Each structure stands twice: as structure tokens, then as C-alpha cells.
Short mmCIF file of C-alpha atoms in Angstrom, two decimals:
data_model
loop_
_atom_site.label_atom_id
_atom_site.label_comp_id
_atom_site.label_asym_id
_atom_site.label_seq_id
_atom_site.Cartn_x
_atom_site.Cartn_y
_atom_site.Cartn_z
CA UNK X 34 13.78 -12.37 -10.87
CA UNK X 35 11.01 -10.69 -8.88
CA UNK X 36 9.71 -11.23 -5.38
CA UNK X 37 6.53 -13.13 -4.67
CA UNK X 38 3.50 -10.97 -4.02
CA UNK X 39 3.76 -9.03 -0.79
CA UNK X 40 1.18 -10.73 1.36
CA UNK X 41 2.33 -14.24 0.48
CA UNK X 42 5.82 -13.31 1.64
CA UNK X 43 4.59 -11.69 4.84
CA UNK X 44 2.46 -14.67 5.73
CA UNK X 45 5.14 -17.14 4.62
CA UNK X 46 7.49 -15.37 6.98
CA UNK X 47 4.94 -15.72 9.74
CA UNK X 48 4.48 -19.42 8.96
CA UNK X 49 8.20 -19.97 9.17
CA UNK X 50 8.24 -18.38 12.60
CA UNK X 51 5.24 -20.49 13.53
CA UNK X 52 7.14 -23.53 12.14
CA UNK X 53 4.28 -24.50 9.87
CA UNK X 54 5.46 -26.83 7.06
CA UNK X 55 5.56 -25.50 3.49
CA UNK X 56 6.45 -26.44 -0.19
CA UNK X 57 8.10 -23.69 -2.19
CA UNK X 58 11.65 -24.95 -1.83
CA UNK X 59 13.71 -22.43 -3.76
CA UNK X 60 12.42 -18.91 -4.17
CA UNK X 61 10.24 -18.68 -7.28
CA UNK X 62 11.31 -16.77 -10.35
CA UNK X 63 9.41 -14.82 -12.95
CA UNK X 64 9.99 -12.80 -16.07
CA UNK X 65 10.13 -9.53 -14.16
CA UNK X 66 7.79 -6.62 -13.80
CA UNK X 67 5.64 -6.58 -16.94
CA UNK X 68 3.18 -3.88 -15.91
CA UNK X 69 3.42 -0.95 -18.33
CA UNK X 70 1.87 2.48 -18.24
CA UNK X 71 -0.98 3.34 -20.57
CA UNK X 72 -0.06 6.13 -23.07
CA UNK X 73 -0.87 9.23 -21.04
CA UNK X 74 -0.58 13.01 -21.21
CA UNK X 75 0.32 13.67 -17.56
CA UNK X 76 0.53 17.18 -16.12
CA UNK X 77 1.58 17.91 -12.54
CA UNK X 78 0.04 21.12 -11.16
CA UNK X 79 2.20 22.06 -8.17
CA UNK X 80 1.55 24.66 -5.46
CA UNK X 81 4.71 26.62 -4.54
CA UNK X 82 3.03 29.43 -2.60
CA UNK X 83 4.76 31.14 0.32
CA UNK X 84 3.38 28.55 2.76
CA UNK X 85 5.53 25.89 1.06
CA UNK X 86 9.03 26.25 2.46
CA UNK X 87 11.99 25.60 0.10
CA UNK X 88 12.91 22.35 1.89
CA UNK X 89 9.30 21.17 1.57
CA UNK X 90 9.23 22.02 -2.14
CA UNK X 91 12.27 19.79 -2.57
CA UNK X 92 10.20 16.92 -1.13
CA UNK X 93 7.53 17.56 -3.79
CA UNK X 94 10.20 17.38 -6.49
CA UNK X 95 11.36 14.02 -5.13
CA UNK X 96 7.75 12.79 -5.27
CA UNK X 97 7.43 13.91 -8.93
CA UNK X 98 10.71 12.20 -9.78
CA UNK X 99 9.67 8.91 -8.17
CA UNK X 100 6.45 8.82 -10.19
CA UNK X 101 8.28 9.72 -13.41
CA UNK X 102 10.79 6.91 -12.78
CA UNK X 103 7.97 4.34 -13.06
CA UNK X 104 6.58 5.64 -16.37
CA UNK X 105 7.15 4.51 -19.94
CA UNK X 106 8.26 7.91 -21.21
CA UNK X 107 8.32 8.71 -24.90
CA UNK X 108 6.54 10.60 -27.70
CA UNK X 109 4.26 7.59 -28.33
CA UNK X 110 4.03 6.51 -24.69
CA UNK X 111 3.65 8.85 -21.70
CA UNK X 112 4.39 12.57 -21.97
CA UNK X 113 4.91 14.68 -18.85
CA UNK X 114 4.52 18.40 -18.19
CA UNK X 115 4.75 20.47 -15.01
CA UNK X 116 2.79 23.61 -14.12
CA UNK X 117 4.06 25.62 -11.12
CA UNK X 118 1.72 28.10 -9.47
CA UNK X 119 1.37 30.60 -6.67
CA UNK X 120 -0.24 34.04 -7.34
CA UNK X 121 0.64 33.50 -10.99
CA UNK X 122 1.07 30.39 -13.13
CA UNK X 123 4.34 29.28 -14.68
CA UNK X 124 4.69 26.39 -17.10
CA UNK X 125 7.98 24.80 -16.11
CA UNK X 126 8.01 22.56 -19.17
CA UNK X 127 5.29 21.41 -21.60
CA UNK X 128 4.29 17.89 -22.62
CA UNK X 129 6.33 18.11 -25.82
CA UNK X 130 9.58 19.22 -24.15
CA UNK X 131 11.23 16.00 -22.96
CA UNK X 132 11.13 12.57 -24.57
CA UNK X 133 13.21 10.66 -22.00
CA UNK X 134 13.17 10.04 -18.27
CA UNK X 135 16.67 11.45 -17.84
CA UNK X 136 15.68 14.76 -19.43
CA UNK X 137 12.48 14.94 -17.37
CA UNK X 138 14.31 14.27 -14.10
CA UNK X 139 16.87 16.96 -14.87
CA UNK X 140 14.07 19.42 -15.65
CA UNK X 141 12.31 18.63 -12.37
CA UNK X 142 15.52 19.25 -10.41
CA UNK X 143 15.72 22.76 -11.91
CA UNK X 144 12.24 23.86 -10.74
CA UNK X 145 12.22 26.65 -8.14
CA UNK X 146 9.32 27.76 -5.88
CA UNK X 147 7.43 30.97 -6.71
CA UNK X 148 6.61 31.80 -3.06
CA UNK X 149 3.60 34.11 -3.35
CA UNK X 150 -0.18 33.43 -3.17
CA UNK X 151 -2.36 30.37 -3.95
CA UNK X 152 -4.37 30.63 -7.19
CA UNK X 153 -5.29 27.00 -7.62
CA UNK X 154 -8.29 27.68 -9.88
CA UNK X 155 -6.14 29.76 -12.21
CA UNK X 156 -3.60 26.92 -12.43
CA UNK X 157 -6.29 24.36 -13.34
CA UNK X 158 -7.66 26.74 -15.98
CA UNK X 159 -4.13 27.02 -17.40
CA UNK X 160 -3.94 23.24 -17.59
CA UNK X 161 -7.19 23.08 -19.60
CA UNK X 162 -6.46 25.89 -22.05
CA UNK X 163 -2.69 25.66 -22.34
CA UNK X 164 -0.87 22.68 -20.80
CA UNK X 165 -3.01 20.01 -22.51
CA UNK X 166 -3.19 21.98 -25.78
CA UNK X 167 -1.90 20.76 -29.13
CA UNK X 168 0.80 23.43 -29.27
CA UNK X 169 2.26 22.25 -25.97
CA UNK X 170 2.36 18.58 -26.98
CA UNK X 171 -1.10 17.46 -25.93
CA UNK X 172 -2.39 14.72 -28.19
CA UNK X 173 -5.77 14.58 -29.88
CA UNK X 174 -8.61 13.12 -27.84
CA UNK X 175 -8.58 9.35 -28.25
CA UNK X 176 -9.76 6.27 -26.33
CA UNK X 177 -6.15 5.08 -26.42
CA UNK X 178 -4.66 8.07 -24.58
CA UNK X 179 -5.43 9.18 -21.02
CA UNK X 180 -5.35 12.82 -19.90
CA UNK X 181 -4.32 13.07 -16.24
CA UNK X 182 -3.61 16.05 -14.00
CA UNK X 183 -2.21 15.68 -10.48
CA UNK X 184 -2.78 18.78 -8.32
CA UNK X 185 -0.59 19.18 -5.21
CA UNK X 186 -1.57 21.92 -2.74
CA UNK X 187 -1.16 22.77 0.94
CA UNK X 188 -3.57 25.62 1.58
CA UNK X 189 -6.93 27.27 0.92
CA UNK X 190 -7.06 28.69 -2.63
CA UNK X 191 -7.57 32.42 -3.13
CA UNK X 192 -9.88 31.74 -6.06
CA UNK X 193 -12.67 29.28 -6.91
CA UNK X 194 -11.85 25.76 -8.05
CA UNK X 195 -15.31 24.16 -8.30
CA UNK X 196 -16.40 25.33 -11.77
CA UNK X 197 -13.00 25.16 -13.44
CA UNK X 198 -12.43 21.64 -12.09
CA UNK X 199 -15.82 20.58 -13.44
CA UNK X 200 -14.84 21.94 -16.86
CA UNK X 201 -11.56 20.05 -16.73
CA UNK X 202 -13.31 16.78 -15.91
CA UNK X 203 -15.93 17.39 -18.61
CA UNK X 204 -13.13 17.88 -21.15
CA UNK X 205 -11.84 14.36 -20.38
CA UNK X 206 -9.09 15.22 -17.90
CA UNK X 207 -8.85 12.86 -14.91
CA UNK X 208 -8.04 14.96 -11.83
CA UNK X 209 -6.15 13.73 -8.76
CA UNK X 210 -5.95 16.05 -5.73
CA UNK X 211 -3.19 15.74 -3.12
CA UNK X 212 -3.52 17.85 0.02
CA UNK X 213 -0.78 18.52 2.55
CA UNK X 214 -0.93 19.80 6.13
CA UNK X 215 -3.57 22.48 6.68
CA UNK X 216 -5.09 22.16 3.24
CA UNK X 217 -8.83 22.80 2.88
CA UNK X 218 -10.15 19.27 2.34
CA UNK X 219 -13.39 20.54 0.79
CA UNK X 220 -11.24 22.07 -1.95
CA UNK X 221 -9.66 18.67 -2.68
CA UNK X 222 -13.12 17.13 -3.11
CA UNK X 223 -14.17 19.93 -5.47
CA UNK X 224 -11.11 19.30 -7.63
CA UNK X 225 -11.00 15.52 -7.80
CA UNK X 226 -12.61 13.11 -10.25
CA UNK X 227 -14.95 10.34 -9.14
CA UNK X 228 -14.71 8.01 -7.30
CA UNK X 229 -13.20 10.46 -4.84
CA UNK X 230 -11.75 7.81 -2.54
CA UNK X 231 -9.40 6.95 -5.42
CA UNK X 232 -8.65 10.54 -6.45
CA UNK X 233 -8.22 12.41 -3.16
CA UNK X 234 -5.17 11.92 -0.96
CA UNK X 235 -4.03 13.69 2.18
CA UNK X 236 -0.69 13.63 4.01
CA UNK X 237 0.07 15.42 7.25
CA UNK X 238 3.32 16.98 6.01
CA UNK X 239 5.56 17.26 2.97
CA UNK X 240 7.97 14.95 4.79
CA UNK X 241 5.74 11.96 3.99
CA UNK X 242 4.41 12.94 0.53
CA UNK X 243 6.89 10.54 -1.08
CA UNK X 244 4.88 7.65 0.38
CA UNK X 245 2.19 8.43 -2.20
CA UNK X 246 4.52 7.77 -5.13
CA UNK X 247 3.75 4.04 -5.07
CA UNK X 248 0.01 4.68 -5.30
CA UNK X 249 0.45 6.82 -8.41
CA UNK X 250 2.86 4.35 -9.95
CA UNK X 251 0.13 1.72 -9.59
CA UNK X 252 -2.69 4.06 -10.68
CA UNK X 253 -0.90 4.78 -13.97
CA UNK X 254 -0.14 1.10 -14.57
CA UNK X 255 -2.19 -1.00 -16.98
CA UNK X 256 -3.25 -4.02 -14.91
CA UNK X 257 -2.83 -7.33 -16.70
CA UNK X 258 -3.66 -10.75 -15.23
CA UNK X 259 -1.06 -12.85 -17.02
CA UNK X 260 -2.23 -16.05 -15.33
CA UNK X 261 -5.79 -15.56 -16.59
CA UNK X 262 -4.63 -14.85 -20.15
CA UNK X 263 -2.26 -17.84 -20.17
CA UNK X 264 0.75 -15.62 -20.84
CA UNK X 265 3.06 -17.56 -18.51
CA UNK X 266 5.21 -20.69 -18.50
CA UNK X 267 4.40 -22.21 -15.10
CA UNK X 268 4.04 -26.00 -15.14
CA UNK X 269 1.43 -26.23 -12.36
CA UNK X 270 0.37 -23.12 -10.41
CA UNK X 271 0.44 -19.51 -11.62
CA UNK X 272 0.06 -16.85 -8.92
CA UNK X 273 -0.98 -13.54 -10.45
CA UNK X 274 -0.11 -10.02 -9.35
CA UNK X 275 -0.70 -6.77 -11.30
CA UNK X 276 1.26 -7.11 -14.52
CA UNK X 277 3.38 -10.05 -13.39
CA UNK X 278 3.21 -13.55 -11.92
CA UNK X 279 5.03 -16.19 -9.87
CA UNK X 280 5.18 -19.94 -10.46
CA UNK X 281 4.49 -22.44 -7.68
CA UNK X 282 3.57 -26.12 -7.31
CA UNK X 283 0.65 -28.19 -6.07
CA UNK X 284 0.75 -29.94 -2.71
CA UNK X 285 3.17 -32.86 -2.80
CA UNK X 286 5.54 -31.15 -5.27
CA UNK X 287 8.48 -28.77 -4.90
CA UNK X 288 9.52 -25.99 -7.26
CA UNK X 289 12.67 -26.61 -9.30
CA UNK X 290 15.50 -24.09 -9.55
CA UNK X 291 14.19 -22.83 -12.92
CA UNK X 292 11.23 -21.31 -11.06
CA UNK X 293 8.79 -22.94 -13.52
CA UNK X 294 8.73 -26.74 -13.27
CA UNK X 295 7.89 -29.02 -10.33
CA UNK X 296 9.21 -32.28 -8.83
CA UNK X 297 7.27 -34.92 -6.92
CA UNK X 298 8.55 -35.07 -3.35
CA UNK X 299 7.78 -36.64 -0.04
CA UNK X 300 8.50 -35.62 3.48
CA UNK X 301 6.88 -33.48 6.07
CA UNK X 302 7.45 -31.16 8.90
CA UNK X 303 6.26 -30.43 12.34
CA UNK X 304 4.38 -27.62 13.99
CA UNK X 305 4.93 -26.01 17.35
CA UNK X 306 2.78 -24.17 19.86
CA UNK X 307 2.39 -20.48 19.03
CA UNK X 308 0.50 -17.71 20.82
CA UNK X 309 -0.33 -15.01 18.26
CA UNK X 310 -1.80 -11.63 19.26
CA UNK X 311 -2.89 -8.88 16.86
CA UNK X 312 -2.65 -5.24 18.01
CA UNK X 313 -4.97 -3.28 15.72
CA UNK X 314 -5.04 0.52 15.36
CA UNK X 315 -8.68 1.64 15.62
CA UNK X 316 -8.02 5.40 15.53
CA UNK X 317 -10.30 7.76 13.61
CA UNK X 318 -7.76 8.25 10.80
CA UNK X 319 -8.15 4.60 9.72
CA UNK X 320 -11.78 5.16 8.58
CA UNK X 321 -14.49 2.48 8.72
CA UNK X 322 -14.02 1.07 5.20
CA UNK X 323 -10.28 0.54 5.78
CA UNK X 324 -10.94 -1.01 9.19
CA UNK X 325 -13.03 -3.64 7.38
CA UNK X 326 -10.08 -4.41 5.06
CA UNK X 327 -7.81 -4.95 8.07
CA UNK X 328 -10.35 -7.33 9.61
CA UNK X 329 -10.42 -9.35 6.38
CA UNK X 330 -6.64 -9.47 6.32
CA UNK X 331 -6.55 -10.76 9.92
CA UNK X 332 -8.96 -13.54 8.99
CA UNK X 333 -6.84 -14.55 6.02
CA UNK X 334 -3.91 -15.07 8.40
CA UNK X 335 -6.17 -17.03 10.74
CA UNK X 336 -7.16 -19.26 7.80
CA UNK X 337 -3.54 -20.40 7.47
CA UNK X 338 -3.11 -21.45 11.12
CA UNK X 339 -3.54 -24.83 12.79
CA UNK X 340 -5.83 -23.57 15.55
CA UNK X 341 -6.00 -25.90 18.57
CA UNK X 342 -5.09 -26.09 22.24
CA UNK X 343 -1.73 -27.65 21.33
CA UNK X 344 -0.82 -25.59 18.26
CA UNK X 345 -1.88 -22.02 17.43
CA UNK X 346 -3.88 -19.75 19.71
CA UNK X 347 -5.03 -16.28 18.63
CA UNK X 348 -5.80 -13.13 20.64
CA UNK X 349 -6.94 -9.71 19.45
CA UNK X 350 -6.45 -6.24 20.96
CA UNK X 351 -7.74 -2.95 19.50
CA UNK X 352 -6.39 0.44 20.55
CA UNK X 353 -7.05 4.12 19.95
CA UNK X 354 -7.00 6.63 22.82
CA UNK X 355 -7.44 3.60 25.10
CA UNK X 356 -6.76 -0.15 24.81
CA UNK X 357 -9.50 -2.77 24.51
CA UNK X 358 -9.02 -6.53 24.53
CA UNK X 359 -11.38 -7.97 21.94
CA UNK X 360 -10.64 -11.54 23.01
CA UNK X 361 -7.74 -13.23 24.85
CA UNK X 362 -5.60 -16.17 23.80
CA UNK X 363 -7.41 -19.48 24.09
CA UNK X 364 -10.95 -18.13 24.27
CA UNK X 365 -11.79 -19.57 20.84
CA UNK X 366 -10.68 -23.02 19.76
CA UNK X 367 -11.70 -23.04 16.09
CA UNK X 368 -10.95 -20.83 13.10
CA UNK X 369 -14.67 -20.31 12.59
CA UNK X 370 -15.15 -18.83 16.05
CA UNK X 371 -12.05 -16.63 15.81
CA UNK X 372 -13.08 -15.24 12.42
CA UNK X 373 -16.60 -14.54 13.63
CA UNK X 374 -15.20 -12.59 16.60
CA UNK X 375 -12.93 -10.58 14.28
CA UNK X 376 -15.86 -9.73 11.99
CA UNK X 377 -17.92 -8.60 14.99
CA UNK X 378 -15.21 -6.26 16.27
CA UNK X 379 -16.52 -2.68 16.40
CA UNK X 380 -14.44 0.34 15.39
CA UNK X 381 -13.22 2.50 18.31
CA UNK X 382 -12.08 5.69 16.47
CA UNK X 383 -10.38 8.49 18.54
CA UNK X 384 -6.57 8.67 19.03
CA UNK X 385 -3.45 6.52 18.49
CA UNK X 386 -1.83 5.27 21.71
CA UNK X 387 0.50 2.63 20.28
CA UNK X 388 2.79 2.70 23.32
CA UNK X 389 -0.10 1.88 25.66
CA UNK X 390 -1.12 -1.00 23.38
CA UNK X 391 2.40 -2.48 23.44
CA UNK X 392 2.47 -2.18 27.25
CA UNK X 393 -0.90 -4.00 27.39
CA UNK X 394 0.53 -6.78 25.23
CA UNK X 395 3.40 -7.26 27.69
CA UNK X 396 1.45 -6.88 30.94
CA UNK X 397 -1.71 -8.73 29.92
CA UNK X 398 -1.97 -10.48 26.55
CA UNK X 399 1.02 -12.81 26.94
CA UNK X 400 0.41 -13.71 30.59
CA UNK X 401 -0.75 -17.15 31.76
CA UNK X 402 -3.87 -15.58 33.29
CA UNK X 403 -4.85 -14.34 29.79
CA UNK X 404 -4.43 -17.75 28.17
CA UNK X 405 -0.75 -17.70 27.15
CA UNK X 406 1.05 -21.04 27.42
CA UNK X 407 4.48 -21.46 29.03
CA UNK X 408 7.00 -22.46 26.37
CA UNK X 409 4.82 -21.41 23.43
CA UNK X 410 6.34 -19.02 20.91
CA UNK X 411 4.93 -15.50 21.34
CA UNK X 412 4.21 -13.50 18.16
CA UNK X 413 2.76 -9.98 18.04
CA UNK X 414 1.53 -8.26 14.86
CA UNK X 415 0.99 -4.48 15.14
CA UNK X 416 -1.12 -2.64 12.51
CA UNK X 417 -1.02 1.18 12.57
CA UNK X 418 -1.76 4.03 10.16
CA UNK X 419 -0.28 7.04 11.94
CA UNK X 420 2.16 8.52 14.43
CA UNK X 421 1.74 7.32 17.99
CA UNK X 422 0.51 9.94 20.44
CA UNK X 423 2.52 8.38 23.26
CA UNK X 424 6.04 7.06 23.82
CA UNK X 425 6.67 3.60 22.33
CA UNK X 426 10.39 2.97 22.78
CA UNK X 427 10.46 1.40 26.24
CA UNK X 428 7.52 -0.95 25.62
CA UNK X 429 8.79 -1.92 22.15
CA UNK X 430 12.23 -2.75 23.57
CA UNK X 431 10.80 -4.73 26.50
CA UNK X 432 8.61 -6.85 24.18
CA UNK X 433 11.65 -7.87 22.18
CA UNK X 434 13.80 -8.37 25.28
CA UNK X 435 11.16 -10.82 26.54
CA UNK X 436 11.61 -12.86 23.36
CA UNK X 437 8.40 -11.86 21.59
CA UNK X 438 8.58 -11.93 17.78
CA UNK X 439 7.19 -8.53 16.77
CA UNK X 440 5.94 -7.61 13.30
CA UNK X 441 5.06 -3.97 12.50
CA UNK X 442 2.73 -3.20 9.57
CA UNK X 443 2.25 0.47 8.66
CA UNK X 444 -0.25 2.03 6.27
CA UNK X 445 -0.76 5.60 5.04
CA UNK X 446 0.72 8.11 7.48
CA UNK X 447 2.46 5.51 9.65
CA UNK X 448 5.92 6.65 10.79
CA UNK X 449 8.59 4.29 9.55
CA UNK X 450 10.96 5.06 12.45
CA UNK X 451 8.25 3.84 14.82
CA UNK X 452 7.67 0.69 12.76
CA UNK X 453 11.38 -0.09 12.92
CA UNK X 454 11.37 0.52 16.67
CA UNK X 455 8.58 -2.04 17.12
CA UNK X 456 9.94 -4.69 14.75
CA UNK X 457 12.13 -7.61 15.82
CA UNK X 458 15.60 -8.19 14.38
CA UNK X 459 16.42 -8.36 11.58
CA UNK X 460 14.24 -5.26 11.24
CA UNK X 461 13.98 -5.38 7.44
CA UNK X 462 12.22 -8.76 7.70
CA UNK X 463 9.78 -7.69 10.41
CA UNK X 464 8.38 -4.31 9.36
CA UNK X 465 6.31 -3.48 6.28
CA UNK X 466 4.75 -0.34 4.85
CA UNK X 467 2.20 0.53 2.16
CA UNK X 468 0.74 3.93 1.30
CA UNK X 469 -2.79 2.69 0.79
CA UNK X 470 -5.01 0.16 2.62
CA UNK X 471 -6.17 -1.06 -0.82
CA UNK X 472 -2.64 -2.24 -1.56
CA UNK X 473 -2.10 -3.98 1.77
CA UNK X 474 -1.41 -7.14 -0.22
CA UNK X 475 1.89 -5.59 -1.35
CA UNK X 476 3.37 -4.89 2.09
CA UNK X 477 5.78 -7.80 2.05
CA UNK X 478 7.83 -6.86 -1.02
CA UNK X 479 10.78 -5.92 1.16
CA UNK X 480 10.93 -9.27 2.94
CA UNK X 481 14.20 -10.81 1.69
CA UNK X 482 14.55 -13.94 3.79
CA UNK X 483 14.46 -17.37 2.15
CA UNK X 484 11.12 -19.12 2.11
CA UNK X 485 12.53 -22.47 3.19
CA UNK X 486 15.95 -23.22 4.65
CA UNK X 487 15.73 -26.95 5.41
CA UNK X 488 18.11 -29.24 3.54
CA UNK X 489 15.08 -31.32 2.54
CA UNK X 490 13.16 -28.88 0.32
CA UNK X 491 10.10 -31.09 0.53
CA UNK X 492 9.96 -30.47 4.28
CA UNK X 493 8.23 -27.21 3.30
CA UNK X 494 5.18 -29.02 2.04
CA UNK X 495 1.97 -27.03 2.54
CA UNK X 496 3.02 -23.49 1.62
CA UNK X 497 1.71 -23.75 -1.96
CA UNK X 498 -1.73 -24.69 -0.77
CA UNK X 499 -1.59 -21.83 1.71
CA UNK X 500 -0.13 -19.36 -0.77
CA UNK X 501 -2.62 -20.17 -3.53
CA UNK X 502 -5.53 -19.76 -1.14
CA UNK X 503 -4.30 -16.50 0.36
CA UNK X 504 -3.42 -15.07 -3.02
CA UNK X 505 -6.94 -15.74 -4.25
CA UNK X 506 -8.48 -14.20 -1.18
CA UNK X 507 -6.35 -11.08 -1.42
CA UNK X 508 -7.12 -10.70 -5.10
CA UNK X 509 -10.79 -10.80 -4.16
CA UNK X 510 -10.13 -8.00 -1.68
CA UNK X 511 -8.68 -5.76 -4.38
CA UNK X 512 -10.88 -6.92 -7.28
CA UNK X 513 -13.52 -4.31 -6.55
CA UNK X 514 -10.85 -1.60 -6.61
CA UNK X 515 -9.34 -2.87 -9.89
CA UNK X 516 -12.73 -3.28 -11.55
CA UNK X 517 -13.75 0.22 -10.51
CA UNK X 518 -10.58 1.53 -12.18
CA UNK X 519 -11.39 -0.42 -15.36
CA UNK X 520 -14.96 0.89 -15.40
CA UNK X 521 -13.68 4.40 -14.86
CA UNK X 522 -11.31 4.04 -17.84
CA UNK X 523 -14.16 2.70 -19.97
CA UNK X 524 -16.37 5.63 -19.04
CA UNK X 525 -13.55 8.03 -19.84
CA UNK X 526 -12.97 6.39 -23.20
CA UNK X 527 -16.64 6.64 -24.12
CA UNK X 528 -16.70 10.26 -23.00
CA UNK X 529 -13.80 11.33 -25.20
CA UNK X 530 -14.87 9.47 -28.32
#
């Protein structure tokens, strides 16, 4: 059994708290995770210069192991090699060395840092001439086999990387560049393949590099829309996610325990008054294109609400170095007006004062003078992508003590301890994290609560309609990203023919 796609679960959880009726009944089932990795020659090129402390190098090894765990490893599937570099280059093990995950993971654990200079260009040249060579287990150029190098570095190289990286890309090697800490970001751009927004990643410290493992697991996965190809056994509604799917039912039906078939049902549910306020991180690290994705995600949640004076009201607050109320609860009375205001929200940039934003929520957003209704359920959803520059604990605790239901959604360099501090109990059901804004639709995979708990399963009547709509919208959000990956693979295949 697998979980429903992340966003559907997040928003289902929200709808339960908002007491909106739904129709999934029992949790859906599927045939498991069917996404497999394309046959790939994958070489990690890892900086272990003196600036990388031993404890930090151990974090890099954990990152490598997490990516390897997701691969289909084998002589005819994915082969993995590791190149370690500092002032000199050392091949830890070649592509031909290990034919199983267990052997690869043991080999990674044995790697030790070199602790001298930073000759990144020399290491990339080694990858071209040696690591991907036939003698080391590199396979002949073919449209069916990808050549991928992942370069991890934390400093300014002592040699040139521009020309050698261009040669690597011209030879058919797809280059990813991961920078840590005080890395020279211009160097990352010189290394990486196009489009650079998909091939360049930065983390503020080795302590959070493991958060990138999910991105690379997905990047190396062959995306398959099983609903579109008909490779499923759902009776009514197939909800697609990369390489897998979930069955659901049309409105007026409930899903049977087999997770595939549907029963006609009757019944209904009620709704209650809810005041919902979004606290949105508008700091400079978010970047304009990602800020637009967050705005679209907010509007998808708005689409699921019964907006009216008696049911759901929505407010929006943006924060960076200061806090700005975009609009208070009750200002807009229709979904159309709320969504238009969200689209028109301008990006603040600057810092990340999450504590000040939480204090504003308490002192202003949920007050009667700002449109909040006595007796209405209060729900706050906090989006952030980095460490707060102020103290959050007191305000986070007070919000929960006042009975507010607090969700924390973190992206990129968000600090998970802070997300947990913000989230309501049970914490695991109220905080979510994803490494990349483009995969924001996956943030709910850790939500474990039941979709519906009523004895009358049909009392959860409208969730399928909601879920189908939201799933389609979120797929549209990521379609451009997926298509760009497909086009990039096609270009690569044509180039190596």
C-alpha cells in the first residue's frame, strides 16, 4: 500500500479540520511505488578538501547512500562510481566495481577525506577521461543509457572548471552541481548542465545536504503516468503521481476496502465556520519564480473552501524582515476575489522574521477587529524556506495555547526543528517538508491520519471531487518541469547517437 499523493493528503487533512464533507472512506490502496531508474552510469565527484571537516564529510556520505538506496543497481541497470578529490584525485571505486546496493553502501562507508586543496577542474577531467571510460565500467554511448555526474563542493576551486565542464557536457555527460556554505556560486553555474535551475543546488551547510537526496531520487526516476497509459485497475477514478497511482471514486460513491472498486452511497455532512490565515515567507531566498508557485498553491487550497460569511473566511499575511498584511479575514467574500488578491500579491524579499509573523497572527490576524469571528475555528498555515532570524518559540507556543490549529510547511533550507515548534499536536500530522518548490505537491507524504473517521463512510462525500480537481491542478503546476526533463533527455539521446 502507498500513501495518496502529498498535496491531496495535506489538503484532505485541512478539510477534516475545517469539517468539510468528503468521500474516500477507507484509505486508498495501490500497487506500490512503480517508478524505476533509467539505466545510468552515475559518478559522484566529491570535494574532501581541508575546508570539509570530517564530521561534515560523513554527512556527504549519508547523502550518497540515500541516493544509492533509491536506485535500481545492477550491471544492466544503474552503475555507480565515486571520485574523491582535494589537491589530487582519487577514484574510490569505479562503475564496474559493485553490482549491488549492499556492496555500494559498504564501499561508501569506507571513504575517507583527503583534506588538502580544491582541484575541482582536475576531478571533472578525471571523470571524463577515466571514471566514465570503458575500462572502469562505463558503457558505450547509447540513447538507452544516461551518463550523469554529481559534483559536490564547498569552496572556490584552485583551477579552472569552465572549459573542462563544457567538454564533459559535450561528451554527453549530464552535470549536476551542489554547492555548500561559502562555495563560489559562479563556479556551480560554470559546471552545471542546462537548464541550470534544475542542475544547480545550494545548501547553507553540510548539516542539511541530506535534504537534497529526495530531489536526486526523483531526478533519476523515469516518470510514468500509469493513469494515462491505462496501466491500472481502478473502477472509476485514477489519480496519477510519478510512477504510481491511487484509486478513488466519483461523487456519490465510496471506495471499497480493496482500494479499487466503488459503492453507491448516500448521506452527507456538515460544515462549520473556519477562519484560515496564511503566513507566507517572502524572503529573498525564496526567489520570484518559487514565490509564484506558492501563490498558485494557496489558490488551490482556496478552491476547495466554502467561502462565505457563515463558513470559510481567508486572510493572508506576508513576512520577510517585516510583516505585511495582504488582506484580513472577511475582506473578500468570494473565491474569485480572494484568488485575485493572492495573484496580485507582490514579493517583499529581504530577511526571514518568522517569529514576528507568528506574533502578528496572534495579536492582529485572529482578532475581532481584523474580521475573525467568535467561535469560529482558527487555522494558520505557515510557509517558510529558511531559518528564522528571530526567536519563534514563545509565539509558536502561544498560538497553540490559544487553540489555533497550526500547520508548518517547509521548503529547501527550512529548519525542521522550527517547523515542529510551529506545528500543532500531533506534530507529525501538522508539519511537512520538501527539498524543492517544484515538488511541493509531495509535502504531505508523512501525514498518517485517516482520511475519514465517521462510522458512515459516505458522510465523507465530496473529497473525491476535491481531490481529483486539486490533483489535476498540481500536475499542471509540475507539468512544465516534467516536460522540460523529458525534452532534456531527448536532446541528450540525439546528441549521443
